[in-house]
XYZ file of C-alpha atoms in Angstrom:
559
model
C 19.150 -71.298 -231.625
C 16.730 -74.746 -231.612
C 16.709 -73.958 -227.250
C 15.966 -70.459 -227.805
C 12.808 -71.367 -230.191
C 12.007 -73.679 -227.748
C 11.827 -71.407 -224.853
C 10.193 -68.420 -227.104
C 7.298 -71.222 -227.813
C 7.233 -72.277 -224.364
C 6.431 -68.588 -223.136
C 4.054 -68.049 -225.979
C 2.468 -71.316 -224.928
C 2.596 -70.184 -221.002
C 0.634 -66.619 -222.372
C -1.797 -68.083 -224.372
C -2.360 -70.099 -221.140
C -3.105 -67.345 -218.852
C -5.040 -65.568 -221.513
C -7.501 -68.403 -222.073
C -7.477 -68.616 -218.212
C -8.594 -64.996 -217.664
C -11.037 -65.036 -220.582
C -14.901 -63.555 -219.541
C -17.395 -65.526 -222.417
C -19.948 -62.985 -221.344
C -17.875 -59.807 -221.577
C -16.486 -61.248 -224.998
C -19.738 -61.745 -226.244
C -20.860 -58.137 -224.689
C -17.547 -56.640 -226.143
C -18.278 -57.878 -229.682
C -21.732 -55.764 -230.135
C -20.593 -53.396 -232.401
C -22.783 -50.007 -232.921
C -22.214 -50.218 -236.531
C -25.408 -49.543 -238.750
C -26.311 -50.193 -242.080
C -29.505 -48.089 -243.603
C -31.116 -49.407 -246.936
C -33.292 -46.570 -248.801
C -35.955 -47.826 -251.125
C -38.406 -45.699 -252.573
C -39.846 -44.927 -256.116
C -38.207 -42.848 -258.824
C -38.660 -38.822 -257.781
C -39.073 -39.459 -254.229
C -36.465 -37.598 -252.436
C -33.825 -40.675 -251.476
C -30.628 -38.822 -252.143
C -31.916 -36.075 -249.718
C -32.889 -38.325 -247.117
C -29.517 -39.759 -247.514
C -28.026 -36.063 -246.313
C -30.400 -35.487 -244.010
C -29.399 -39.431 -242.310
C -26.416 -38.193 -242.303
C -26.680 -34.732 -240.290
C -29.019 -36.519 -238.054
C -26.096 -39.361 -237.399
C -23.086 -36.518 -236.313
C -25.364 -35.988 -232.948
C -24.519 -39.119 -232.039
C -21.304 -39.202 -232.834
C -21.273 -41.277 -236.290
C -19.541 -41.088 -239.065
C -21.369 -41.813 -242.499
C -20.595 -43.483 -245.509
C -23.003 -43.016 -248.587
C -23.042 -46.167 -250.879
C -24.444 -45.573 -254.189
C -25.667 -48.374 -255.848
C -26.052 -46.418 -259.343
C -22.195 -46.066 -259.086
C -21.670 -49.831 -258.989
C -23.590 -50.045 -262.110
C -21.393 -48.185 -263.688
C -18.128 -49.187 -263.023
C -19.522 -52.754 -264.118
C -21.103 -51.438 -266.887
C -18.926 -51.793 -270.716
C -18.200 -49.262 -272.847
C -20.811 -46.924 -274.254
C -24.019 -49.214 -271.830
C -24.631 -46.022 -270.570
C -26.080 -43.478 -272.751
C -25.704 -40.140 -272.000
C -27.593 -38.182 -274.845
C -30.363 -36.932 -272.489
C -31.499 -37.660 -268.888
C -34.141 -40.354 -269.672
C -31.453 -42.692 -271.669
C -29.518 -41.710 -268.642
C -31.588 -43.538 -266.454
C -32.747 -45.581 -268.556
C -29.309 -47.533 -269.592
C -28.631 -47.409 -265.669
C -32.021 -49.559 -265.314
C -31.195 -51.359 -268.114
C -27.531 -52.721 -267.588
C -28.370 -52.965 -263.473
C -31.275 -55.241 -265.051
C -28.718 -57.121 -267.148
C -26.569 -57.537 -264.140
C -29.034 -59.075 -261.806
C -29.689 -61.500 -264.655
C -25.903 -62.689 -264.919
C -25.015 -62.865 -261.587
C -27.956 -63.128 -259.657
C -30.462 -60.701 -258.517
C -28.949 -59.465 -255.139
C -25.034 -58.745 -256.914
C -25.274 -54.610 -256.307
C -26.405 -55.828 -252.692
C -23.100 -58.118 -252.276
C -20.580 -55.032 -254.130
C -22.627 -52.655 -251.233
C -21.848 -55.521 -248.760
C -17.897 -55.783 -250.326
C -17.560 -51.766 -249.861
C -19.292 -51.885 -246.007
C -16.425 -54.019 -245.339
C -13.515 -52.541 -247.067
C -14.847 -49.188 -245.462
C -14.436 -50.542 -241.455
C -10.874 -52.485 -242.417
C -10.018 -48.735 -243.784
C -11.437 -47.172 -240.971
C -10.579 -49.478 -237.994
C -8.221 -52.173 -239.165
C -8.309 -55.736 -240.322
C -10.543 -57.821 -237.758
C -9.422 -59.843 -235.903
C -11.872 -63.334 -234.314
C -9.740 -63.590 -231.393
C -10.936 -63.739 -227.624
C -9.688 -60.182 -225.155
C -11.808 -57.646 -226.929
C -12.417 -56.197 -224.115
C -8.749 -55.385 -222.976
C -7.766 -54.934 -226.668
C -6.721 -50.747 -226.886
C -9.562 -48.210 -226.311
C -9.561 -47.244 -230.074
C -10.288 -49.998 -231.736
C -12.445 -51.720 -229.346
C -15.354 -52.745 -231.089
C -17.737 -49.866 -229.625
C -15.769 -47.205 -231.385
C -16.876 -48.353 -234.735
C -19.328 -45.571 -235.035
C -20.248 -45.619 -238.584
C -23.051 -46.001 -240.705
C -23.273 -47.068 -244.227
C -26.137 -45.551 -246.386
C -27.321 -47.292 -249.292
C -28.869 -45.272 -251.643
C -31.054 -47.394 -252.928
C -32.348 -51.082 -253.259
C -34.877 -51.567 -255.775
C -34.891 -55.725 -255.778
C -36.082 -58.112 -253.098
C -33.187 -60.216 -253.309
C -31.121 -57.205 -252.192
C -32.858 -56.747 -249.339
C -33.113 -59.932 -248.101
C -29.537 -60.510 -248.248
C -28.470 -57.345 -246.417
C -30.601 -58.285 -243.753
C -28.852 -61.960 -243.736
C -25.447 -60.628 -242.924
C -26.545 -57.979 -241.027
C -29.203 -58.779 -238.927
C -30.722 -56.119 -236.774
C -28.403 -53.559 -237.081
C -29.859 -53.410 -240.766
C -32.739 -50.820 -241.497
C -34.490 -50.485 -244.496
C -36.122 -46.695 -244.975
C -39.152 -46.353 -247.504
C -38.659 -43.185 -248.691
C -42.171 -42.124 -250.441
C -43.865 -39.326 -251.812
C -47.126 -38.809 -253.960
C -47.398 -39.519 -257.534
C -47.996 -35.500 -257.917
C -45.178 -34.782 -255.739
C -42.861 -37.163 -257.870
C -43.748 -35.746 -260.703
C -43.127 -31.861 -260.191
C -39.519 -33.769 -258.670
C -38.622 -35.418 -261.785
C -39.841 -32.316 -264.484
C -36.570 -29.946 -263.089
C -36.232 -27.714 -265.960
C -34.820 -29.543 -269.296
C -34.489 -33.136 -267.137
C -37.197 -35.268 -268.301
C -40.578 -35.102 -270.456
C -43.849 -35.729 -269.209
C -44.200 -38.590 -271.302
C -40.411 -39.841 -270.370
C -41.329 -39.328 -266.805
C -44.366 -41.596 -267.408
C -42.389 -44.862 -268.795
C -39.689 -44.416 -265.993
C -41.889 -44.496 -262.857
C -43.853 -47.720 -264.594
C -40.242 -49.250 -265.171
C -39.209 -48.197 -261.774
C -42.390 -49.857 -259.943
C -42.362 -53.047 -261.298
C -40.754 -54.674 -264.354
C -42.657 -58.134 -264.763
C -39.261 -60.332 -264.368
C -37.285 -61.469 -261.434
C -33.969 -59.965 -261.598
C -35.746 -56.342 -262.882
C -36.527 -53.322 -260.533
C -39.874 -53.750 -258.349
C -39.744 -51.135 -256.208
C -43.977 -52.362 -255.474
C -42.194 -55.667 -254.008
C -39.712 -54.223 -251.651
C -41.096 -51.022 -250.673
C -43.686 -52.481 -248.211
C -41.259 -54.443 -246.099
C -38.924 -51.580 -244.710
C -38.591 -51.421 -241.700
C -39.521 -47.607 -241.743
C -41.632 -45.419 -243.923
C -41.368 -41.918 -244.825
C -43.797 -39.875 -246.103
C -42.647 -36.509 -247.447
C -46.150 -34.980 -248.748
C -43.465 -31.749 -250.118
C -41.564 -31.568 -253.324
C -38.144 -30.590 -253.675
C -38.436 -28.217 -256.344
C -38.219 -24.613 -254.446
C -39.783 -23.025 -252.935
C -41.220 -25.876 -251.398
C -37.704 -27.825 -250.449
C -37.659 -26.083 -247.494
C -40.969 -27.889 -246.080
C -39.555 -31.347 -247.590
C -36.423 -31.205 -246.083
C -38.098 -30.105 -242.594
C -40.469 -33.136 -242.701
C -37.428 -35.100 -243.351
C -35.230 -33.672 -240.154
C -38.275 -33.984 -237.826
C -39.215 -37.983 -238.689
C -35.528 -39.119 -239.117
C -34.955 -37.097 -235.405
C -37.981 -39.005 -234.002
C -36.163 -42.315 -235.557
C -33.048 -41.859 -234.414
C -34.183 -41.285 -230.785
C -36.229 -44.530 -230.838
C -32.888 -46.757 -232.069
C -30.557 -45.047 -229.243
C -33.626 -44.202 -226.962
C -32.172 -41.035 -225.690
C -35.759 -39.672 -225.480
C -38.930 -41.142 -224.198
C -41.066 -41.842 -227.674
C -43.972 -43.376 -227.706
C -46.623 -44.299 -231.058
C -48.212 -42.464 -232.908
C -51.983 -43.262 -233.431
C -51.092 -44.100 -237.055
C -48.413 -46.604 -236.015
C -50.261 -48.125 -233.561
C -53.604 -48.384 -235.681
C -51.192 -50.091 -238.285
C -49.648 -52.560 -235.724
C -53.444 -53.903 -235.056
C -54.036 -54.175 -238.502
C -51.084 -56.351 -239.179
C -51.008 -58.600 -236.022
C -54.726 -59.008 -237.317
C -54.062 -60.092 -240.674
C -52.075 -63.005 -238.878
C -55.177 -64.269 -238.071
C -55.989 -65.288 -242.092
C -55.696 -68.863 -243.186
C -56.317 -67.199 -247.094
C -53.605 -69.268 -249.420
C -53.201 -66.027 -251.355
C -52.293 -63.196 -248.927
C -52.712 -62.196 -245.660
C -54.212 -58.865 -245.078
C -54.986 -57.112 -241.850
C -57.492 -54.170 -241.370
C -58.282 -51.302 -238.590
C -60.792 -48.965 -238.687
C -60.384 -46.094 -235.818
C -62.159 -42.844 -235.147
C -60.830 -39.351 -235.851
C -58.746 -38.979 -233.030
C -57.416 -42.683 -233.209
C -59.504 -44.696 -231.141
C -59.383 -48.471 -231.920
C -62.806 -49.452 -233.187
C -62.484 -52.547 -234.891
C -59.793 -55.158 -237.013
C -60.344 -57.190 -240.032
C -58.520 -59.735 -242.243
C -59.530 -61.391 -245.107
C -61.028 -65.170 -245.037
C -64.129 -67.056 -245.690
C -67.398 -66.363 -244.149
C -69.304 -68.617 -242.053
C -72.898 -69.407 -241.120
C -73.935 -67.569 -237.787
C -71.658 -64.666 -238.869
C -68.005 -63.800 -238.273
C -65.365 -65.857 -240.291
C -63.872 -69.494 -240.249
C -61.325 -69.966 -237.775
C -63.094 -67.956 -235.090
C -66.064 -68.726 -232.946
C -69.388 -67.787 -234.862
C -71.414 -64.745 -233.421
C -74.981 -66.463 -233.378
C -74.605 -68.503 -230.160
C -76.636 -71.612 -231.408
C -73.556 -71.993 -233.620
C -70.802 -71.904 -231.327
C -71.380 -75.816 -230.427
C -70.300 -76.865 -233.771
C -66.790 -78.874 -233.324
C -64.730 -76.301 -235.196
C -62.238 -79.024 -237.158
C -65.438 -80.787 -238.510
C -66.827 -77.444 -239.861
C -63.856 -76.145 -241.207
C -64.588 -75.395 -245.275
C -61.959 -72.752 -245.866
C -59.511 -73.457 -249.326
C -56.850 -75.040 -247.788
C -59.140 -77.886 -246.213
C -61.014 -78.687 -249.022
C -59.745 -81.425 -251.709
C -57.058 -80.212 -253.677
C -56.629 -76.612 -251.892
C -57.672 -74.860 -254.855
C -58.159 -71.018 -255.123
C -61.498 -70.243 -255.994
C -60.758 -67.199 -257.596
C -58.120 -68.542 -259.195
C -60.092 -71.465 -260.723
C -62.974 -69.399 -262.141
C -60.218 -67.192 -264.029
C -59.161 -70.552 -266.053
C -62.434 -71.423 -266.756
C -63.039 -67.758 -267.946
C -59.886 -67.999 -270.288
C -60.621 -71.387 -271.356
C -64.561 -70.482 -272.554
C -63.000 -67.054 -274.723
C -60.555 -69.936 -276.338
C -62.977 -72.495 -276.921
C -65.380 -69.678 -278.543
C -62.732 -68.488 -280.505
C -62.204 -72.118 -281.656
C -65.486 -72.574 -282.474
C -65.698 -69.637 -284.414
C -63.064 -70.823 -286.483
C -61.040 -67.722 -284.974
C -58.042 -69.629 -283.727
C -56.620 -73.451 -284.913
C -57.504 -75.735 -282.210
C -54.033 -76.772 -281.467
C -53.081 -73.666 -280.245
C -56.083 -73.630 -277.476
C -54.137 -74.682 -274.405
C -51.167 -71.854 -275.248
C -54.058 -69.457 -276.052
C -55.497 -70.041 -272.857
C -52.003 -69.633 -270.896
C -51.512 -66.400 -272.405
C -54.880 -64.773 -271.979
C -54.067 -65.305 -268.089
C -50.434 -64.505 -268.267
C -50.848 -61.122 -270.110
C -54.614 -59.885 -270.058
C -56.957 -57.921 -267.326
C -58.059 -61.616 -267.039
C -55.551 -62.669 -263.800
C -56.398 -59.708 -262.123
C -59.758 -60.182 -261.398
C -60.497 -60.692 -258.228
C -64.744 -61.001 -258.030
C -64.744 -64.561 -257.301
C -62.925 -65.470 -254.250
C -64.387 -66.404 -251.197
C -63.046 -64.816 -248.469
C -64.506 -61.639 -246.732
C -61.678 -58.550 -247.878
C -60.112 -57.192 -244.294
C -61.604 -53.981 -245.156
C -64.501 -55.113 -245.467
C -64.356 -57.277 -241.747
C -63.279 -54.840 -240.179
C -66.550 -51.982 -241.412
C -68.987 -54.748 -240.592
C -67.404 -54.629 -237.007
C -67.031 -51.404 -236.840
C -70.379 -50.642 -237.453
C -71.639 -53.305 -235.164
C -69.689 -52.001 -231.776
C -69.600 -48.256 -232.621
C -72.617 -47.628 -235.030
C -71.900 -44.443 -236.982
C -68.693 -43.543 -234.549
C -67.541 -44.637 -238.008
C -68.052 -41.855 -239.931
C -65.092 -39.664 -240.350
C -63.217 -41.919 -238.853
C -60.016 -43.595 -240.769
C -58.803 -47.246 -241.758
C -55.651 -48.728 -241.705
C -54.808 -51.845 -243.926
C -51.523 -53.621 -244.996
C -52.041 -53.611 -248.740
C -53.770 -50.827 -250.800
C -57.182 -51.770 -251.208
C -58.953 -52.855 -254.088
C -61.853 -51.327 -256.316
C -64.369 -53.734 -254.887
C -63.673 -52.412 -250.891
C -63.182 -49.424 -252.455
C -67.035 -48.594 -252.794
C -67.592 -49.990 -249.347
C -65.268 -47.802 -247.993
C -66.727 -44.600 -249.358
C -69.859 -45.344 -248.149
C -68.962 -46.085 -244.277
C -68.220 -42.746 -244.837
C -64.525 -43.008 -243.865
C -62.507 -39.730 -244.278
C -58.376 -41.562 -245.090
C -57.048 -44.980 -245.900
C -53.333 -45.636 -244.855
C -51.546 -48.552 -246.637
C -48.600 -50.097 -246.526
C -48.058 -52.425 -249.825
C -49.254 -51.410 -253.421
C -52.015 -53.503 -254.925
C -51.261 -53.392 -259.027
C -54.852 -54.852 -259.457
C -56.884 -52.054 -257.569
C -58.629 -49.852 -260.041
C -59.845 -47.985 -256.989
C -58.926 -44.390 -258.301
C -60.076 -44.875 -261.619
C -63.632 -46.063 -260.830
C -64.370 -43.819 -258.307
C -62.508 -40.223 -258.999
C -65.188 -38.338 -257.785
C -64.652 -40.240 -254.226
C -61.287 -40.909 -253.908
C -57.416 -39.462 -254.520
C -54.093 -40.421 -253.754
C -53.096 -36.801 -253.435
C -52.315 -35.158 -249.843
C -54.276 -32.082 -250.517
C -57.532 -33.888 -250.752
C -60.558 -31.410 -250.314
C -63.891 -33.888 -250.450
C -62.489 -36.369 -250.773
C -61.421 -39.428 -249.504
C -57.349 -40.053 -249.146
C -55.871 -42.889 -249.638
C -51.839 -42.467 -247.868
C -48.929 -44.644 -248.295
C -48.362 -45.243 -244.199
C -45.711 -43.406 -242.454
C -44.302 -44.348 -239.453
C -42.560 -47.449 -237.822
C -43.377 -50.410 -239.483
C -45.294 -53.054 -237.447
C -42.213 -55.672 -238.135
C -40.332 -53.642 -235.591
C -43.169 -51.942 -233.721
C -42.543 -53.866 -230.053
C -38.624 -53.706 -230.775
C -38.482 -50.358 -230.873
C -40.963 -48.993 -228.687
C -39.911 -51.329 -225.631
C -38.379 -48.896 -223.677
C -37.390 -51.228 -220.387
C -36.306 -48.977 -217.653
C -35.347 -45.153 -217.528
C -35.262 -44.178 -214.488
C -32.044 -44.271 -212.233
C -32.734 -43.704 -208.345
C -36.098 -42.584 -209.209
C -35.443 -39.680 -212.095
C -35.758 -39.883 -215.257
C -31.955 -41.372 -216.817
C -31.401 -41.114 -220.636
C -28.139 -41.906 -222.079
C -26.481 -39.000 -223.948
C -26.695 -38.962 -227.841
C -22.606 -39.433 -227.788
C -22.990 -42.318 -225.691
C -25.703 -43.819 -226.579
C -25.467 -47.636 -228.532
C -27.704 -48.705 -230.869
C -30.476 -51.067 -229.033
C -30.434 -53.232 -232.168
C -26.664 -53.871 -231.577
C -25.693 -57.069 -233.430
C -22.426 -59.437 -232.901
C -19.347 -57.840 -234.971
C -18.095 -61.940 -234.702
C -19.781 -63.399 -238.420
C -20.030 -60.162 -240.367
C -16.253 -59.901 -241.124
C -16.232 -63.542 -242.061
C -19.641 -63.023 -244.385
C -18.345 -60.010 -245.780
C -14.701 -61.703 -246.996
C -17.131 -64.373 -249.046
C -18.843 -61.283 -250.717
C -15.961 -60.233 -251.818
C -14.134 -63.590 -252.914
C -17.674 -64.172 -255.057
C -17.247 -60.662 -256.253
C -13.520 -61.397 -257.355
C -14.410 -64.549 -259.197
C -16.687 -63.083 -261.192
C -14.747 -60.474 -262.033
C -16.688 -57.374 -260.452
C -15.889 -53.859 -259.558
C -16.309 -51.627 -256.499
C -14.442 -48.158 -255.888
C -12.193 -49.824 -253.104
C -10.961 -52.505 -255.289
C -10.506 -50.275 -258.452
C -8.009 -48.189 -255.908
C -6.380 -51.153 -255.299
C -5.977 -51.606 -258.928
C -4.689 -48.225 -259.257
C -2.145 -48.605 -256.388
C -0.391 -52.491 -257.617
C -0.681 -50.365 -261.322
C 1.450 -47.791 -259.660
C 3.390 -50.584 -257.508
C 3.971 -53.833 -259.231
C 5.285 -55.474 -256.449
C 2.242 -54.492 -254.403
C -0.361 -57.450 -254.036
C -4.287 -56.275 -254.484
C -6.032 -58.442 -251.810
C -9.635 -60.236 -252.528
């Protein structure tokens, strides 16, 4: 018995041997780019998400994919205790669900649904394609579960923290996409007042929950919105008859996607994607210690006139960092002139400075006036710029709003080529660009991030709307497109031609050009899980492993 062991561990020894000897690093590493995807939705409350999610879906079985829809609601839920969720009417519906997902962020940390998503994404491919295994001959391993075959594509439906998203994009890398799924106030309205769902007034407090509860571990939808990696517009509601048009606007972007990731068609930007690219790589030019914020302005049909960002003006014209326009300035040694915030003593905001003092003169006068004990002064003080209009004024800083830069510019090179023509600028913009931008006589404004300070709208209702049907006046359009965070990834389109013709790969072939390494996902996915165990959690997978050991005894749930 010991010399047959001996010689069955001798010819094991003697395979592994030849194995390691015929193993091809490069076609491992090649072999291990799986196709997988993984598709975040984020969007406010009424946009059309769980269509989208359908429509990702239909769009995915051209190319051969299999999808999973992962419902984030659902995990709330099953975590939730008895009687959390109250079902008396739709608004406590959602409500609770907002409520106890709040609750669970707070316990376990704001991105928990995003690790029970990440626990069912990898319970899903053991399901579908077997427990993976980190060992070297991928390559000859048999055709059906090779790596490549793992066309699927989980759909999460929907993220509504930071935290969430910035994990999913830890363990998945590139082969993650977050979809902004937007539609007008108007149009979210007429989505969320179905007949006998929800009151005006109900609809009201949900969309202000949904956009951006003022803690950490709440919803803020405002916060994570703006950093998908794709945004769709759908200008339609879903209430008939218009679904029809919705749902249309929805096949042809999500098409137009698709094709880009797999490039089985020859897509190239749109003005509006392009105009938004400038606008961001501009912004990168701000040294402001608050934001950076980038600005276009084009013409009608697109043309590039001009880019802004915000910064601080300096003598000669222009902004700091860049060489002045008046050429008897441009011999001034740049570092000894440099007077923005973050070189000066202290690297104080301006803006932010002149707000204390503004708080701290209403307390002292209220002091004074025998209003308020003078021991509670410094408290007072705190809270009139924690919770009042007070911290979101904005008049005093220094810097030159990218809007703004990029008119003056405008209207230098192109004079009134201007007029009618559009701007493009990464954050909404604010009530004080607002006016500027009216009178340049621009026609639309396309944003990507919210701006909770811009009274923009209310000032100037005569001038501007957020609505898509805008008659006089002038729009102001949550972006749609391809973000400019993957603008050169996707639109690099290498070559396509094969012995001079045109050479596309077909939609059943085609891989993913975002392909990641299948090697540390497994491995990141099993820690998830143990984490989720620990603590206690739920997802469906485990609950029907519950069900089975219930049924079983001698069956062993795994982590």
């Amino acid at each position: 018995m010991a010399a047959a062991n001996l010689q069955s561990a001798e010819a094991d020894a003697a395979t592994r041997t030849n194995i390691e000897r015929d193993i091809d690093s490069t076609g491992e590493a090649t072999a291990s780019l799986t196709p997988e995807l993984v598709i975040a939705l984020c969007g406010p409350i009424g946009s059309p998400l769980h269509t989208a999610a359908e429509q990702i879906a239909h769009a995915l079985s051209d190319f051969g994919y299999r999808t999973e829809k992962v419902r984030l609601s659902e995990f709330i839920r099953l975590n939730a205790e008895d009687g959390a969720i109250d079902l008396t009417s739709e608004f406590t519906r959602i409500e609770s669900l907002i409520r106890v997902g709040d609750e669970l962020r707070r316990t376990h940390k704001n991105d928990i649904l995003a690790k029970l998503a990440i626990a069912k994404i990898g319970a899903d491919r053991q399901k579908a394609f077997g427990e993976f295994k980190d060992t070297a001959n991928d390559a000859s391993a048999p055709e059906e579960t090779q790596i490549r075959r793992h066309r699927i594509c989980h759909v999460i439906d929907s993220i509504k923290n930071s935290s969430e998203l910035d994990l999913l994009r830890l363990v998945y890398g590139d082969a993650l996409f977050a979809i902004g799924v937007f539609s007008p106030l108007e149009v979210r309205q007429r989505n969320l007042e179905r007949p006998g769902a929800l009151l005006p007034d109900e609809i009201e407090q949900l969309i202000d929950m949904d956009s951006g509860e003022e803690f950490s571990h709440g919803q803020s939808v405002r916060d994570t919105f703006p950093r998908c990696d794709f945004f769709l517009r759908v200008d339609h509601s879903e209430v008939a008859p218009s679904e029809s048009k919705a749902v249309a606007q929805l096949v042809e972007k999500l098409r137009r996607f698709f094709n880009l990731i797999f490039r089985t068609s020859i897509e190239t930007p749109s003005p509006e994607e392009t105009a938004m690219y400038s606008a961001a790589s501009a912004a990168r030019n701000s040294a402001c210690i608050s934001r950076q914020v980038g600005a276009a302005v084009t013409t009608t049909s697109g043309e590039l006139l001009a880019v802004g960002w915000n910064d601080v003006p300096r003598s000669g014209g222009g902004l700091y960092g860049k060489p002045p326009l008046d050429t008897k300035f441009r011999g001034l040694p740049i570092a000894s002139a440099e007077e923005r915030c973050f070189a000066q003593t202290g690297a104080a905001c301006h803006n932010d400075r002149e707000k204390k003092a503004i708080a701290a003169k209403i307390v002292e006068s209220l002091v004074a006036a025998g209003m308020l004990p003078e021991e509670h002064q410094q408290k007072a003080t705190q809270t009139i710029l924690d919770d009042s209009r007070v911290k979101d004024l904005i008049e005093f800083s220094r810097a030159v709003h990218a809007e703004m830069h990029a008119i003056l510019g405008a209207s230098r090179v192109a004079g009134d080529r201007i007029i009618g023509g559009k701007l493009y600028v990464t954050t909404y913009p604010c009530h004080s660009c607002a006016r500027h931008v009216v009178a340049a006589g621009i026609s639309e404004v396309h944003y990507i991030e919210p701006y909770r300070k811009s009274l923009a709208t209310r000032l100037h209702t005569d001038a501007l709307t957020e609505s898509s049907e805008a008659g006089e006046k002038v729009r102001l359009l949550q972006f749609d497109g391809i973000a400019p965070r993957r603008f050169i990834e996707l639109f690099e389109g290498g070559s396509r031609k094969k012995d001079g013709v045109l050479n596309l790969t077909k939609r059943l072939e085609a891989a993913p050009s975002t392909r990641v390494s299948l090697r540390a996902i497994p491995r990141l996915e099993e820690v998830v899980v143990a984490e989720i165990t620990s603590k206690q959690l739920r997802f469906p997978e485990l609950i029907q492993q519950e069900n089975v050991h219930a049924q079983n005894p001698n069956s062993q749930p795994s982590a």
